[in-house]
Amino acid sequence: MNAIIVSALMGVVMMLSGILFQNKSLMKHLAAAGLILLLVANLLQSYGKYVIQVDTHNLLHFEQFGIFFNTIAIVATLIYVLLSGKDIENTGVHPAEYFALVFFVLCGVTILTSFNGLLMLFLGVEIMSIPLYILTGADKKNLKSNEASLKYLLMGSFSTGIMLMGIALIYGGSGSFGINPGTPELTVGGIPKVSYLTVSGLILLFVSMCFKVSAAPFHFWTPDVYDGAPSVFTSFMATVVKAAGFFAFMRLFESQSDLMGATWKILLSFVIIATLLIGNITAVFQQSVKRMLAYSSIAQAGFMLFALYAGNDLAKEGILLYAAAYSLATIGVFAVLIKMKDYTLDGFNGLAKTQPVLALATTICLLSLSGIPLTAGFFAKYYMLAAVVKAGGALWIVIVAVLFAAVSVYYYFRVIQAMYFKDGAAETSEITGGFKIGLLLVAGLIVLIGLLPSVLLNYFYF
Amino acid sequence: MIPLLLISIPLLSGLAVLLLKDSPASKALSLVSSIATLALALVAVFSKGALHYDAAWLPALGSRFSLMQDGMAKMLCLLTAISFPVVFAATYNNSYQKSGAFYGLMLLTQAGLMGVFLASDALLFYFFWELALIPVYFLCSIWGGERRIAVTFKFFIYTFIGSLLMLIGILFVYSKTADHSFALASFYHVKLMAKEQAYVFALFFMAFAIKMPIFPLHTWQPDAYEQSPTATTMILSGVMVKMGIYAVIRWLLPMVPDAVSGHAMFVIILSVTGMIYASLIAIRQDDIKRLIAYSSIAHIGLMCAAIFVQNRIGLEGVMIQMFNHGVNVIGLWIVADVIEQQLGTRKMSELGGLAQKAPVLAVLLVLMALANVALPLTNAFVGEFLMFNGLFQYNVWITAIAGISIILAAVYTLNMIQKVFYGQVAEKVTNAVDLSFNTQLALGILVVLVLVMGLYPQPMINLTKDTVDAIFVQR
């Protein structure tokens, strides 16, 4: 509750400060301070201390799992603002508004981690999405940014429509907006009898959530939007927002998946395989690193879907670890990408000579994304695979996933090859010492989690 | 404590050397560090019984940082520890750009290799398995030959796919262990049904077969050996291929004995096919490095076959041969490196008459080459004799076919000696000079090892006896 209130308030504060203060560079410090405040408020809640007591009439339900995810999202955003704050300022004329929108997105994220009914799910998704439509179009004079924004808005509204339809059908079938409809009383030969309305509603919800997390075959908007949006905001969209989408996805289907019986696993394995296939194979052919990262984010979504597939406790820990590992690494890579003059692979040629620190940090982030041991990404993938193996019975899907992970090494390592083994003089915009230290800290954190994931996960059980 | 130090000395000194940038001190420091490791490895060899080290690592997952050094591990750690100082000494005059990074990565590789041979926890084993790979990737891609990037990438992706499949295997076995632990003992005691054993066997063996490499998964190897900087190639072929053989003996054999027996014929046929195939290709090679690479595939094939015959004598042969093959192949690479550095070519067709210009080199190479052919009195004879003996007990016909590879080995090795060292003095050879002191020293140490192990192999058989016993007691 604390996080929802504070993030909404901070959004308003940022908007007003845009009017009150003329100094542009003040905004990012204000935003960072706001994020720290938000973090503190969120941590207080996990100790049972509230800023304001609100009776939500059971529409929201707070548990340690969700609060811990909030912490990860807020810390990731803080790192993002600290690393790329200057680039957010440079995107357009009203930086205060961008920061305000980021806070509103976080408000949506915090609702999505605590919803206890389909209505709140809907509100959370919308509060999270609408600011993103604006952020995508933040580069007003750039045609690609405008196109991406419009595309995102249209496709996003379409999926929202599908979601609403699904909610309506479920309401018709079960007479409730709750996400825990309980075991149906009627059974036919031991199999619970579920109304067709509920099942078709669930399938529609599934489709719309797949859309939000850009799982194939509902991924078509992702590359265009990620590529067209200003790179700073792509970084945010591909990490915090996407992870929150997964969290909501998992929370929603945790109890509902039983209702669909065997169909659920078939449907899900189809989506997982399609997502891994399309994401990985298409990423191989990209020349622009930014677009490659867009496809790779689809591929990573395929791996995160395993958390739904397994649906056990290990998967819950896994999604937290995956969210943290993936967000850290992607924010790191994007922070460097934004500084590059040329976004193509050739633009990275020889970066190790001109900017050794940047190259080293990017390498560690990329190693983490491809899941090499000693980095956080390894344990993220490890937990996902272990969760599925533990759930039992489906070794084939794990083997397919692993083969695609090997494909992902191909395109991540092409960037490493360009930086270290190819000749060239990669050009970057001005790099400050603080930026380098920040990047090294991110890289250090990735290695630390890669050596001792318990550092992060023990905290979850405190 | 010794097992921990064997890993941490190269690890820490490697990280320190990485920070030295271009300083010439990096070379000296890595030589000193590797000699210190060698001293420790010798202490381990002469200490009684298996050495252990154990510390908490990931309690939530049931994985501990536990190391175990029994006879086989002592022997392979000794091989690793001998290889690095020899390699550093032999290539002491080679200069590398960014030498700090080069030597740092080499030492990190050593740490990874030691870890693989010492780990007695499956997850830790997997960690070190990868840790040994990553520095090699950078070593080959930065300091390698012309086609280095593509070739090394192929090597990396091959082995990475293998490792990931092994990871699934590890996860699967882990989910079946009684106490949910990655410990070696728990893996040994796991109860698997026949079908599950077959899955686990396939997943693990894929990784090990790629690493060894076994026909038809060997295609990365000749290219990678040819394109890597020679110092790295020595480690790759001398020590790193032993990872695959070691892992089969340590993990696969005791864990899924029924599946190993069930697939033995299949694997042995593949290995023997690979031996003949690689030997035939080796005969046709003009490039010395590629010749040695294919000859190495043939030797590894024999070792793999001798493991799968699953008798005592064969396994003893493999134990000895793992060490001896490392010594011999590093010796051959040193000679190849000397030739390339001095004469600027590796093509046998452009060489000839080198014996007149470099008599010491010629004598040492002939000794190394005879060991490669496994002539009696050289070290390889003992190992190959035992392995063929084991193979003979398993199946006479397969032994006969595998025996052809001995003849073929003599053909290509002697052909190489003849073309490079005798005959007319070729144009490129006219400026050749004899060995420098450090190369003489390195080759001299190896030649002594060849002869000592050839004349008196019993200590080595005794050293690895406990591992062999443990494997056959469980059956």
PDB file of C-alpha atoms in Angstrom, chain A residues 363 367 370-374 378-379 382-383 385-386 389-390 395 398-399 402-403 405-406 409-410 413-414 416-417 420-422 450-454, chain B residues 57-61 98 123 126-127 130-131 134 137-138 141-142 148-150 153 156-157 160-161 164-165 167-168 171-172 174-175 180 182 199 203:
ATOM      1  CA  THR A 363      30.641  -7.958 -21.539  1.00  0.00           C
ATOM      2  CA  LEU A 367      27.466 -12.903 -20.347  1.00  0.00           C
ATOM      3  CA  SER A 370      23.342 -15.476 -22.137  1.00  0.00           C
ATOM      4  CA  GLY A 371      23.371 -17.348 -18.838  1.00  0.00           C
ATOM      5  CA  ILE A 372      27.074 -18.075 -18.331  1.00  0.00           C
ATOM      6  CA  PRO A 373      27.997 -19.233 -14.806  1.00  0.00           C
ATOM      7  CA  LEU A 374      29.468 -16.733 -12.353  1.00  0.00           C
ATOM      8  CA  PHE A 378      23.082 -18.269 -14.905  1.00  0.00           C
ATOM      9  CA  PHE A 379      21.163 -18.723 -11.683  1.00  0.00           C
ATOM     10  CA  TYR A 382      19.061 -22.360 -13.563  1.00  0.00           C
ATOM     11  CA  TYR A 383      16.053 -21.719 -11.320  1.00  0.00           C
ATOM     12  CA  LEU A 385      15.013 -25.042 -15.600  1.00  0.00           C
ATOM     13  CA  ALA A 386      15.206 -26.557 -12.128  1.00  0.00           C
ATOM     14  CA  VAL A 389      12.470 -30.400 -13.932  1.00  0.00           C
ATOM     15  CA  LYS A 390      11.157 -30.458 -10.374  1.00  0.00           C
ATOM     16  CA  LEU A 395      12.239 -32.892 -20.065  1.00  0.00           C
ATOM     17  CA  VAL A 398      13.791 -28.004 -21.138  1.00  0.00           C
ATOM     18  CA  ILE A 399      16.081 -29.435 -23.793  1.00  0.00           C
ATOM     19  CA  VAL A 402      18.571 -25.018 -23.616  1.00  0.00           C
ATOM     20  CA  LEU A 403      19.272 -25.343 -27.322  1.00  0.00           C
ATOM     21  CA  ALA A 405      19.921 -20.589 -25.021  1.00  0.00           C
ATOM     22  CA  ALA A 406      22.892 -21.749 -27.057  1.00  0.00           C
ATOM     23  CA  VAL A 409      25.008 -17.018 -27.140  1.00  0.00           C
ATOM     24  CA  TYR A 410      25.547 -16.455 -30.834  1.00  0.00           C
ATOM     25  CA  PHE A 413      28.712 -12.818 -28.291  1.00  0.00           C
ATOM     26  CA  ARG A 414      28.744 -11.011 -31.593  1.00  0.00           C
ATOM     27  CA  ILE A 416      31.594  -9.032 -27.443  1.00  0.00           C
ATOM     28  CA  GLN A 417      33.492  -9.996 -30.588  1.00  0.00           C
ATOM     29  CA  TYR A 420      37.260  -7.019 -28.252  1.00  0.00           C
ATOM     30  CA  PHE A 421      38.388  -8.779 -31.394  1.00  0.00           C
ATOM     31  CA  LYS A 422      37.600  -6.392 -34.224  1.00  0.00           C
ATOM     32  CA  GLY A 450      26.092 -15.031  -9.753  1.00  0.00           C
ATOM     33  CA  LEU A 451      28.359 -16.308  -7.000  1.00  0.00           C
ATOM     34  CA  LEU A 452      25.908 -16.195  -4.134  1.00  0.00           C
ATOM     35  CA  PRO A 453      22.287 -15.922  -5.248  1.00  0.00           C
ATOM     36  CA  SER A 454      21.332 -16.526  -1.647  1.00  0.00           C
TER      37      SER A 454
ATOM     38  CA  TRP B  57      28.169 -22.346  -0.473  1.00  0.00           C
ATOM     39  CA  LEU B  58      24.483 -22.487  -1.469  1.00  0.00           C
ATOM     40  CA  PRO B  59      22.595 -24.080   1.404  1.00  0.00           C
ATOM     41  CA  ALA B  60      19.188 -23.378  -0.135  1.00  0.00           C
ATOM     42  CA  LEU B  61      20.052 -25.438  -3.201  1.00  0.00           C
ATOM     43  CA  LYS B  98      48.739  -7.022 -23.796  1.00  0.00           C
ATOM     44  CA  LEU B 123      26.948 -27.730  -9.417  1.00  0.00           C
ATOM     45  CA  TYR B 126      29.562 -27.330 -13.693  1.00  0.00           C
ATOM     46  CA  PHE B 127      30.819 -23.907 -12.593  1.00  0.00           C
ATOM     47  CA  GLU B 130      32.511 -23.291 -17.703  1.00  0.00           C
ATOM     48  CA  LEU B 131      35.150 -21.250 -15.912  1.00  0.00           C
ATOM     49  CA  ILE B 134      35.551 -18.664 -20.892  1.00  0.00           C
ATOM     50  CA  TYR B 137      37.515 -18.312 -25.590  1.00  0.00           C
ATOM     51  CA  PHE B 138      39.152 -14.936 -25.096  1.00  0.00           C
ATOM     52  CA  SER B 141      39.888 -15.055 -30.134  1.00  0.00           C
ATOM     53  CA  ILE B 142      42.368 -12.311 -29.282  1.00  0.00           C
ATOM     54  CA  ARG B 148      40.448 -17.129 -35.100  1.00  0.00           C
ATOM     55  CA  ILE B 149      37.082 -15.444 -34.484  1.00  0.00           C
ATOM     56  CA  ALA B 150      34.899 -17.830 -36.465  1.00  0.00           C
ATOM     57  CA  PHE B 153      33.177 -19.251 -31.858  1.00  0.00           C
ATOM     58  CA  PHE B 156      32.632 -22.189 -27.918  1.00  0.00           C
ATOM     59  CA  ILE B 157      29.117 -22.896 -29.174  1.00  0.00           C
ATOM     60  CA  PHE B 160      28.430 -24.596 -24.597  1.00  0.00           C
ATOM     61  CA  ILE B 161      25.617 -26.720 -26.036  1.00  0.00           C
ATOM     62  CA  LEU B 164      23.918 -26.944 -21.125  1.00  0.00           C
ATOM     63  CA  LEU B 165      22.758 -30.478 -21.862  1.00  0.00           C
ATOM     64  CA  LEU B 167      23.277 -29.031 -16.784  1.00  0.00           C
ATOM     65  CA  ILE B 168      19.880 -30.560 -17.535  1.00  0.00           C
ATOM     66  CA  LEU B 171      19.278 -31.055 -12.605  1.00  0.00           C
ATOM     67  CA  PHE B 172      17.490 -34.274 -13.433  1.00  0.00           C
ATOM     68  CA  TYR B 174      19.517 -33.816  -8.490  1.00  0.00           C
ATOM     69  CA  SER B 175      15.726 -33.979  -8.526  1.00  0.00           C
ATOM     70  CA  HIS B 180      18.279 -33.192  -2.549  1.00  0.00           C
ATOM     71  CA  PHE B 182      24.510 -32.044  -5.459  1.00  0.00           C
ATOM     72  CA  TYR B 199      18.429 -40.111 -20.614  1.00  0.00           C
ATOM     73  CA  LEU B 203      22.737 -35.728 -21.608  1.00  0.00           C
TER      74      LEU B 203
END
